[in-house]
Amino acid sequence: MPLTPEIQEKLHIAFRPHAPIDNPDDFQGREVERERVESAIVAPGLHVVIFGERGAGKTSLANVATSKKNPIKVFCEKSFSFTALCRSVLLKFAEKDPNRFIFDAKTQNIRAGGINLDLSASNFSADDFRALLPVGPILIVVDEIDRIQDQDTISRLAELCKNLSTNRPDVKLVLIGVAETADEILRGHTSNVRNFRQIALERMSESELSKIIAHGELVLGLQFDGIVKKRLVEVSDKLPYYVHLIAVSTAEQALKRGSQRVEVADFELGIKIAARDCDAELSSTYEAAIPSVRESEIYRRIVWAVSEGNARVSPTAAITQKVNLIASKENDEPVTTQAVGAALKKLITADRRAILTKEQNGLYRFSNPLMRGYVRLIRETR
Ligand SMILES: Nc1ncnc2c1ncn2[C@@H]1O[C@H](COP(=O)(O)OP(=O)(O)O)[C@@H](O)[C@H]1O
Ligand SMILES: [Mg+2]
């Protein structure tokens, strides 16, 4: 039966795969990381950098940890120069406080507290930016820094942090980006600036993922069967994004049946819908890597093999072993390591949308970290 608007609304409060968490009540786990952000943003002169994989929960963590501080938030664009970045921060200030900040779109001039500056000037500096800031504590969250292409923008941003630590210790930045290290985000500038607290956001633990499901159960007054919870957590590849994505469509199936119990059959239907709702880039890369002809079984089996287990990278021998296990389950003949090696070579090329990447040490991994969860999801739908 169709869901009522109220239930629809509740469903999207319970599980929201396509939006970061902004209400602290909906935020699960991450206690240590949250405490580290919260204590850093009140320490004079200390800035924060949050890094981790896409979908790990960086934006959600920043939202929740800064929620009481009324922050200014900006999202970076590929083409951002330092001036463009400052401009978008200042425009956010102008939105919040139009009496203090007066922006003239025509001349690109901004005026605040008796200072008038030209935002189109390419030599707009950290000092200029600082001069325009109002008095009193300020928190600025700069998200998706990894998108910025211009190296100079990043070095000047790091300089700005240093400048603020010295001259305005009550103005703090929280920098967020997809990266494995803080230095990768700041392109080598972390060592110049001592005043950064680095927060690495790893994938979630099973107990944190289970809490997301439990919270959704509470919101919806539903109960997921134990086996469904277990499979959901397994498929999610430890990313909260996948838990929300699968849980929302799975819960929807139960609700449509008019049931308060989420059963395996709901999960099996739900996961098909979840696979369809995934990022289109994931499905098109997967389809291109694995054409659906008989000869290409080896490509599919390799991609499935790489999605198994928890290792981020796999050697050819281990992949071969898993490929042959999958083959034997499908009543097919085993293949040699050489055959797998040859197929792996193709899977790292543009021809196969480079679904895999070969690391310098000869190990293979998915080029897009979200791919592993996607492949697990696809496998479940088979
Ligand atoms: N601590 C958390 N508790 C519950 N859900 C979370 C948590 N962190 C992230 N999520 C969910 O996971 C998904 C990805 O989170 P997001 O903050 O956008 O990640 P990132 O910014 O790292 O890409 C979103 O659906 C978000 O609602
Ligand atoms: Mg984000």
Short mmCIF file of C-alpha atoms and ligand atoms in Angstrom, two decimals:
data_model
loop_
_atom_site.label_atom_id
_atom_site.label_comp_id
_atom_site.label_asym_id
_atom_site.label_seq_id
_atom_site.Cartn_x
_atom_site.Cartn_y
_atom_site.Cartn_z
CA MET A 1 0.00 0.00 0.00
CA PRO A 2 1.19 3.55 -0.68
CA LEU A 3 2.85 5.38 2.19
CA THR A 4 1.17 8.37 3.76
CA PRO A 5 3.02 11.69 3.59
CA GLU A 6 3.73 11.47 7.34
CA ILE A 7 5.35 8.07 7.03
CA GLN A 8 7.34 9.23 4.00
CA GLU A 9 8.62 12.14 6.04
CA LYS A 10 9.55 9.92 8.97
CA LEU A 11 11.31 7.51 6.62
CA HIS A 12 13.56 10.31 5.44
CA ILE A 13 14.25 11.46 8.97
CA ALA A 14 15.22 7.90 9.91
CA PHE A 15 17.54 7.33 6.96
CA ARG A 16 19.05 9.98 4.73
CA PRO A 17 21.66 8.63 2.32
CA HIS A 18 21.82 11.75 0.22
CA ALA A 19 22.33 14.39 2.88
CA PRO A 20 24.75 14.87 5.74
CA ILE A 21 23.39 14.77 9.28
CA ASP A 22 22.72 18.18 10.74
CA ASN A 23 20.61 17.36 13.77
CA PRO A 24 22.83 16.11 16.64
CA ASP A 25 20.00 13.74 17.70
CA ASP A 26 20.42 11.80 14.45
CA PHE A 27 24.20 11.53 14.73
CA GLN A 28 25.56 8.15 15.87
CA GLY A 29 28.92 7.17 17.32
CA ARG A 30 32.11 9.09 16.49
CA GLU A 31 32.38 10.19 20.13
CA VAL A 32 36.15 10.58 20.13
CA GLU A 33 36.28 12.51 16.86
CA ARG A 34 33.43 14.74 17.91
CA GLU A 35 35.06 15.57 21.22
CA ARG A 36 38.33 16.35 19.44
CA VAL A 37 36.62 18.78 17.08
CA GLU A 38 34.59 20.39 19.87
CA SER A 39 37.59 20.95 22.09
CA ALA A 40 39.70 22.27 19.21
CA ILE A 41 37.21 24.89 18.12
CA VAL A 42 37.28 26.55 21.52
CA ALA A 43 41.09 26.54 21.82
CA PRO A 44 42.48 29.93 20.76
CA GLY A 45 44.53 29.85 17.56
CA LEU A 46 43.87 26.21 16.80
CA HIS A 47 42.32 25.21 13.47
CA VAL A 48 40.88 21.84 12.49
CA VAL A 49 41.34 19.67 9.44
CA ILE A 50 38.96 16.73 8.95
CA PHE A 51 39.87 14.19 6.30
CA GLY A 52 38.78 10.74 5.19
CA GLU A 53 36.98 8.96 2.38
CA ARG A 54 33.94 10.20 0.54
CA GLY A 55 30.85 9.08 2.47
CA ALA A 56 32.73 8.54 5.74
CA GLY A 57 30.75 11.27 7.49
CA LYS A 58 33.07 14.29 7.48
CA THR A 59 30.44 16.91 6.73
CA SER A 60 28.08 15.35 9.27
CA LEU A 61 30.77 15.41 11.95
CA ALA A 62 31.56 19.07 11.26
CA ASN A 63 27.84 19.98 11.25
CA VAL A 64 27.20 18.37 14.60
CA ALA A 65 30.43 19.39 16.34
CA THR A 66 30.02 23.05 15.32
CA SER A 67 26.24 23.25 15.68
CA LYS A 68 26.30 25.47 18.76
CA LYS A 69 28.86 27.89 17.32
CA ASN A 70 26.81 29.36 14.51
CA PRO A 71 29.48 28.78 11.85
CA ILE A 72 29.82 30.21 8.38
CA LYS A 73 29.93 27.29 5.91
CA VAL A 74 31.25 27.28 2.38
CA PHE A 75 31.69 24.52 -0.17
CA CYS A 76 34.67 24.77 -2.46
CA GLU A 77 34.51 24.73 -6.21
CA LYS A 78 37.09 23.33 -8.59
CA SER A 79 37.98 26.73 -9.98
CA PHE A 80 38.41 28.50 -6.64
CA SER A 81 41.20 31.03 -6.40
CA PHE A 82 42.08 32.30 -2.94
CA THR A 83 40.11 35.48 -3.68
CA ALA A 84 37.08 33.49 -4.83
CA LEU A 85 37.21 31.47 -1.63
CA CYS A 86 37.40 34.60 0.54
CA ARG A 87 34.65 36.13 -1.54
CA SER A 88 32.28 33.28 -0.88
CA VAL A 89 33.03 33.40 2.86
CA LEU A 90 32.44 37.16 2.94
CA LEU A 91 29.20 36.82 1.00
CA LYS A 92 27.99 34.37 3.64
CA PHE A 93 28.80 37.00 6.27
CA ALA A 94 26.89 39.54 4.21
CA GLU A 95 23.86 37.20 4.09
CA LYS A 96 23.91 36.83 7.86
CA ASP A 97 24.59 40.45 8.66
CA PRO A 98 23.49 42.65 5.76
CA ASN A 99 23.75 45.77 7.91
CA ARG A 100 27.42 45.37 8.52
CA PHE A 101 28.51 43.91 5.19
CA ILE A 102 27.56 45.83 2.11
CA PHE A 103 28.30 44.10 -1.15
CA ASP A 104 28.05 45.79 -4.51
CA ALA A 105 27.71 43.08 -7.14
CA LYS A 106 28.41 45.49 -9.98
CA THR A 107 31.76 46.79 -8.76
CA GLN A 108 32.55 43.61 -6.72
CA ASN A 109 33.27 45.87 -3.76
CA ILE A 110 32.56 44.84 -0.24
CA ARG A 111 32.39 47.26 2.63
CA ALA A 112 32.43 46.48 6.32
CA GLY A 113 33.33 48.50 9.41
CA GLY A 114 34.60 51.46 7.37
CA ILE A 115 36.82 49.31 5.13
CA ASN A 116 36.18 49.02 1.45
CA LEU A 117 37.80 46.27 -0.62
CA ASP A 118 37.70 45.19 -4.22
CA LEU A 119 36.92 41.47 -4.37
CA SER A 120 37.86 41.23 -8.01
CA ALA A 121 41.46 42.25 -7.26
CA SER A 122 43.76 39.28 -7.78
CA ASN A 123 46.12 40.37 -5.01
CA PHE A 124 43.45 40.17 -2.32
CA SER A 125 45.42 39.02 0.72
CA ALA A 126 44.97 37.25 4.03
CA ASP A 127 45.38 40.63 5.75
CA ASP A 128 42.64 42.13 3.59
CA PHE A 129 40.34 39.29 4.52
CA ARG A 130 41.13 39.61 8.20
CA ALA A 131 40.52 43.35 8.17
CA LEU A 132 36.92 42.80 7.04
CA LEU A 133 36.03 40.33 9.78
CA PRO A 134 33.79 41.47 12.60
CA VAL A 135 34.97 41.37 16.20
CA GLY A 136 34.10 38.40 18.41
CA PRO A 137 34.60 34.67 17.93
CA ILE A 138 34.13 33.39 14.38
CA LEU A 139 34.03 29.85 13.07
CA ILE A 140 34.38 29.18 9.35
CA VAL A 141 33.87 25.69 7.91
CA VAL A 142 35.44 25.19 4.48
CA ASP A 143 34.22 21.90 3.00
CA GLU A 144 35.37 19.90 -0.05
CA ILE A 145 38.81 21.47 -0.17
CA ASP A 146 40.02 18.50 -2.23
CA ARG A 147 38.08 19.90 -5.20
CA ILE A 148 40.26 23.01 -5.43
CA GLN A 149 42.72 22.57 -8.26
CA ASP A 150 44.89 25.63 -7.87
CA GLN A 151 47.90 24.88 -5.70
CA ASP A 152 48.37 28.54 -4.83
CA THR A 153 44.87 28.73 -3.33
CA ILE A 154 45.78 25.99 -0.88
CA SER A 155 49.08 27.53 0.17
CA ARG A 156 47.39 30.87 0.72
CA LEU A 157 44.65 29.18 2.72
CA ALA A 158 47.31 27.57 4.93
CA GLU A 159 48.96 31.00 5.25
CA LEU A 160 45.62 32.49 6.25
CA CYS A 161 45.32 29.96 9.08
CA LYS A 162 48.76 30.90 10.32
CA ASN A 163 47.99 34.58 10.02
CA LEU A 164 44.75 34.18 12.00
CA SER A 165 46.39 32.10 14.74
CA THR A 166 48.77 34.99 15.37
CA ASN A 167 46.50 37.97 14.81
CA ARG A 168 42.96 36.76 15.44
CA PRO A 169 43.13 33.60 17.59
CA ASP A 170 39.35 33.79 18.01
CA VAL A 171 38.80 33.22 14.29
CA LYS A 172 38.94 29.51 13.56
CA LEU A 173 38.80 27.44 10.43
CA VAL A 174 37.57 23.90 10.02
CA LEU A 175 38.92 22.53 6.75
CA ILE A 176 37.36 19.37 5.31
CA GLY A 177 38.32 17.21 2.39
CA VAL A 178 38.60 13.76 0.88
CA ALA A 179 42.13 12.52 1.56
CA GLU A 180 44.15 9.89 3.33
CA THR A 181 46.28 12.39 5.23
CA ALA A 182 45.95 16.00 6.36
CA ASP A 183 49.03 16.81 4.34
CA GLU A 184 47.33 15.56 1.21
CA ILE A 185 44.49 18.02 1.83
CA LEU A 186 46.85 20.89 2.48
CA ARG A 187 49.26 19.73 -0.24
CA GLY A 188 52.28 19.67 1.99
CA HIS A 189 51.52 22.74 4.09
CA THR A 190 50.63 21.08 7.39
CA SER A 191 54.22 21.22 8.61
CA ASN A 192 54.34 25.01 8.06
CA VAL A 193 51.35 25.44 10.27
CA ARG A 194 51.60 23.92 13.72
CA ASN A 195 48.18 25.11 14.69
CA PHE A 196 46.10 22.35 13.12
CA ARG A 197 44.24 19.62 14.90
CA GLN A 198 44.08 16.71 12.49
CA ILE A 199 40.99 14.51 12.63
CA ALA A 200 41.16 11.35 10.56
CA LEU A 201 37.72 9.92 9.93
CA GLU A 202 37.98 6.18 9.42
CA ARG A 203 35.16 3.96 8.28
CA MET A 204 32.58 3.19 10.97
CA SER A 205 32.69 0.31 13.41
CA GLU A 206 29.96 -2.33 13.26
CA SER A 207 28.49 -1.08 16.52
CA GLU A 208 28.25 2.47 15.14
CA LEU A 209 26.57 1.19 11.98
CA SER A 210 24.12 -0.82 14.09
CA LYS A 211 23.29 2.35 16.01
CA ILE A 212 22.24 4.03 12.78
CA ILE A 213 19.78 1.19 12.15
CA ALA A 214 18.57 1.23 15.77
CA HIS A 215 17.96 4.98 15.59
CA GLY A 216 15.93 4.51 12.40
CA GLU A 217 13.92 1.75 14.07
CA LEU A 218 13.07 4.12 16.89
CA VAL A 219 12.02 6.94 14.57
CA LEU A 220 9.82 4.62 12.49
CA GLY A 221 8.62 2.30 15.25
CA LEU A 222 9.96 -0.63 13.21
CA GLN A 223 12.02 -3.69 13.98
CA PHE A 224 14.64 -5.02 11.58
CA ASP A 225 15.08 -8.80 11.84
CA GLY A 226 18.49 -9.77 13.25
CA ILE A 227 19.57 -11.42 10.03
CA VAL A 228 18.62 -8.31 8.02
CA LYS A 229 20.67 -6.09 10.32
CA LYS A 230 23.63 -8.41 9.99
CA ARG A 231 23.47 -8.52 6.20
CA LEU A 232 22.91 -4.80 5.96
CA VAL A 233 26.00 -4.05 8.03
CA GLU A 234 28.05 -6.57 6.02
CA VAL A 235 27.08 -5.13 2.65
CA SER A 236 27.64 -1.54 3.77
CA ASP A 237 31.42 -1.87 3.64
CA LYS A 238 31.58 0.11 6.89
CA LEU A 239 30.33 3.29 5.23
CA PRO A 240 27.36 5.05 6.85
CA TYR A 241 26.28 6.16 3.37
CA TYR A 242 25.47 2.57 2.37
CA VAL A 243 23.68 1.79 5.63
CA HIS A 244 21.34 4.74 5.05
CA LEU A 245 20.91 3.92 1.36
CA ILE A 246 19.98 0.27 1.89
CA ALA A 247 18.03 0.81 5.12
CA VAL A 248 15.75 3.43 3.60
CA SER A 249 14.60 1.23 0.71
CA THR A 250 14.43 -1.89 2.87
CA ALA A 251 12.31 -0.21 5.55
CA GLU A 252 10.10 1.21 2.81
CA GLN A 253 9.29 -2.31 1.59
CA ALA A 254 8.11 -3.39 5.05
CA LEU A 255 6.05 -0.22 5.51
CA LYS A 256 4.43 -0.76 2.12
CA ARG A 257 3.37 -4.21 3.26
CA GLY A 258 1.84 -2.55 6.29
CA SER A 259 4.30 -4.42 8.51
CA GLN A 260 6.39 -3.16 11.42
CA ARG A 261 8.87 -5.98 10.91
CA VAL A 262 11.61 -5.70 8.32
CA GLU A 263 12.26 -9.16 6.93
CA VAL A 264 14.76 -10.76 4.56
CA ALA A 265 12.33 -10.48 1.63
CA ASP A 266 12.13 -6.70 2.23
CA PHE A 267 15.91 -6.53 2.29
CA GLU A 268 16.19 -8.43 -0.97
CA LEU A 269 13.77 -6.10 -2.71
CA GLY A 270 15.19 -3.04 -0.97
CA ILE A 271 18.73 -3.75 -2.03
CA LYS A 272 17.71 -3.80 -5.71
CA ILE A 273 16.23 -0.35 -5.33
CA ALA A 274 19.29 0.80 -3.41
CA ALA A 275 21.55 -0.37 -6.25
CA ARG A 276 19.48 1.66 -8.67
CA ASP A 277 19.64 4.75 -6.45
CA CYS A 278 23.41 4.63 -6.18
CA ASP A 279 25.64 7.18 -7.74
CA ALA A 280 25.22 6.74 -11.53
CA GLU A 281 28.97 6.92 -11.97
CA LEU A 282 29.38 3.69 -9.99
CA SER A 283 26.93 1.73 -12.11
CA SER A 284 28.25 3.00 -15.42
CA THR A 285 31.84 2.18 -14.44
CA TYR A 286 30.78 -1.27 -13.27
CA GLU A 287 28.82 -1.97 -16.46
CA ALA A 288 31.68 -0.81 -18.66
CA ALA A 289 34.18 -2.97 -16.81
CA ILE A 290 32.02 -6.06 -17.01
CA PRO A 291 30.25 -6.51 -20.33
CA SER A 292 27.61 -9.18 -19.95
CA VAL A 293 29.02 -11.77 -22.30
CA ARG A 294 30.17 -15.23 -21.34
CA GLU A 295 33.87 -14.48 -22.01
CA SER A 296 33.80 -11.70 -19.51
CA GLU A 297 32.97 -13.85 -16.47
CA ILE A 298 36.57 -13.46 -15.43
CA TYR A 299 36.19 -9.66 -15.20
CA ARG A 300 33.07 -9.93 -13.11
CA ARG A 301 34.67 -12.52 -10.85
CA ILE A 302 37.79 -10.40 -10.38
CA VAL A 303 35.75 -7.34 -9.46
CA TRP A 304 33.69 -9.44 -7.05
CA ALA A 305 36.86 -10.96 -5.58
CA VAL A 306 38.36 -7.53 -4.92
CA SER A 307 35.14 -6.53 -3.14
CA GLU A 308 35.48 -9.38 -0.63
CA GLY A 309 37.18 -9.19 2.74
CA ASN A 310 38.40 -6.07 4.48
CA ALA A 311 41.77 -5.54 2.84
CA ARG A 312 41.90 -2.28 0.92
CA VAL A 313 44.42 -3.72 -1.55
CA SER A 314 44.87 -7.21 -2.95
CA PRO A 315 47.72 -9.08 -4.64
CA THR A 316 47.09 -11.04 -7.86
CA ALA A 317 47.52 -14.41 -6.12
CA ALA A 318 44.82 -13.69 -3.53
CA ILE A 319 42.50 -12.38 -6.23
CA THR A 320 43.02 -15.57 -8.26
CA GLN A 321 42.19 -17.70 -5.27
CA LYS A 322 38.94 -15.86 -4.67
CA VAL A 323 38.09 -15.81 -8.39
CA ASN A 324 38.37 -19.59 -8.48
CA LEU A 325 36.26 -19.98 -5.39
CA ILE A 326 33.53 -17.94 -7.04
CA ALA A 327 33.98 -19.98 -10.26
CA SER A 328 33.64 -23.26 -8.39
CA LYS A 329 30.46 -22.02 -6.66
CA GLU A 330 29.13 -21.27 -10.12
CA ASN A 331 30.16 -24.75 -11.33
CA ASP A 332 32.81 -23.35 -13.62
CA GLU A 333 36.44 -24.25 -14.32
CA PRO A 334 39.28 -22.53 -12.45
CA VAL A 335 41.60 -20.10 -14.25
CA THR A 336 45.35 -19.52 -13.91
CA THR A 337 47.08 -16.65 -12.14
CA GLN A 338 48.37 -15.58 -15.57
CA ALA A 339 44.83 -15.31 -16.92
CA VAL A 340 43.82 -13.24 -13.91
CA GLY A 341 46.96 -11.09 -14.32
CA ALA A 342 46.09 -10.41 -17.96
CA ALA A 343 42.49 -9.51 -17.11
CA LEU A 344 43.66 -7.26 -14.24
CA LYS A 345 45.83 -5.34 -16.70
CA LYS A 346 42.71 -4.56 -18.71
CA LEU A 347 40.69 -3.55 -15.68
CA ILE A 348 43.13 -0.74 -14.91
CA THR A 349 42.80 0.79 -18.39
CA ALA A 350 40.39 3.45 -19.66
CA ASP A 351 38.80 0.74 -21.82
CA ARG A 352 37.32 -0.77 -18.68
CA ARG A 353 36.76 2.63 -17.11
CA ALA A 354 39.78 1.95 -14.86
CA ILE A 355 37.55 0.33 -12.27
CA LEU A 356 40.77 -0.83 -10.54
CA THR A 357 44.02 0.93 -9.82
CA LYS A 358 47.38 -0.75 -9.50
CA GLU A 359 49.41 0.62 -6.61
CA GLN A 360 53.16 1.07 -6.84
CA ASN A 361 53.68 -2.07 -4.79
CA GLY A 362 51.77 -4.11 -7.39
CA LEU A 363 48.58 -4.45 -5.32
CA TYR A 364 45.14 -3.73 -6.73
CA ARG A 365 42.33 -1.62 -5.29
CA PHE A 366 39.10 -0.01 -6.50
CA SER A 367 39.80 3.41 -8.01
CA ASN A 368 36.65 4.78 -6.39
CA PRO A 369 36.47 3.76 -2.69
CA LEU A 370 32.66 3.60 -2.92
CA MET A 371 32.90 0.89 -5.58
CA ARG A 372 33.49 -1.92 -3.14
CA GLY A 373 30.19 -1.28 -1.37
CA TYR A 374 28.46 -0.97 -4.73
CA VAL A 375 29.80 -4.32 -5.92
CA ARG A 376 28.71 -5.95 -2.66
CA LEU A 377 25.27 -4.51 -3.20
CA ILE A 378 25.11 -5.80 -6.80
CA ARG A 379 26.18 -9.25 -5.63
CA GLU A 380 23.34 -9.31 -3.13
CA THR A 381 20.85 -8.59 -5.91
CA ARG A 382 21.97 -11.64 -7.91
N1 LIG B 1 27.71 9.77 12.67
C1 LIG B 1 26.74 9.48 11.77
N2 LIG B 1 25.55 8.95 12.19
C2 LIG B 1 24.59 8.66 11.30
N3 LIG B 1 24.70 8.86 9.99
C3 LIG B 1 25.85 9.39 9.50
C4 LIG B 1 26.92 9.72 10.37
N4 LIG B 1 27.93 10.22 9.63
C5 LIG B 1 27.50 10.20 8.36
N5 LIG B 1 26.26 9.72 8.26
C6 LIG B 1 25.50 9.54 7.00
O1 LIG B 1 26.41 9.02 6.04
C7 LIG B 1 26.28 9.66 4.78
C8 LIG B 1 27.59 10.35 4.40
O2 LIG B 1 27.85 11.39 5.33
P1 LIG B 1 28.59 12.75 4.94
O3 LIG B 1 28.74 13.53 6.19
O4 LIG B 1 27.91 13.41 3.80
O5 LIG B 1 30.01 12.16 4.47
P2 LIG B 1 31.25 12.90 3.80
O6 LIG B 1 31.11 14.35 4.04
O7 LIG B 1 32.44 12.30 4.47
O8 LIG B 1 31.20 12.52 2.35
C9 LIG B 1 25.08 10.59 4.92
O9 LIG B 1 23.96 9.89 4.50
C10 LIG B 1 25.00 10.87 6.40
O10 LIG B 1 23.67 11.14 6.75
MG MG B 2 30.93 15.94 2.68
#
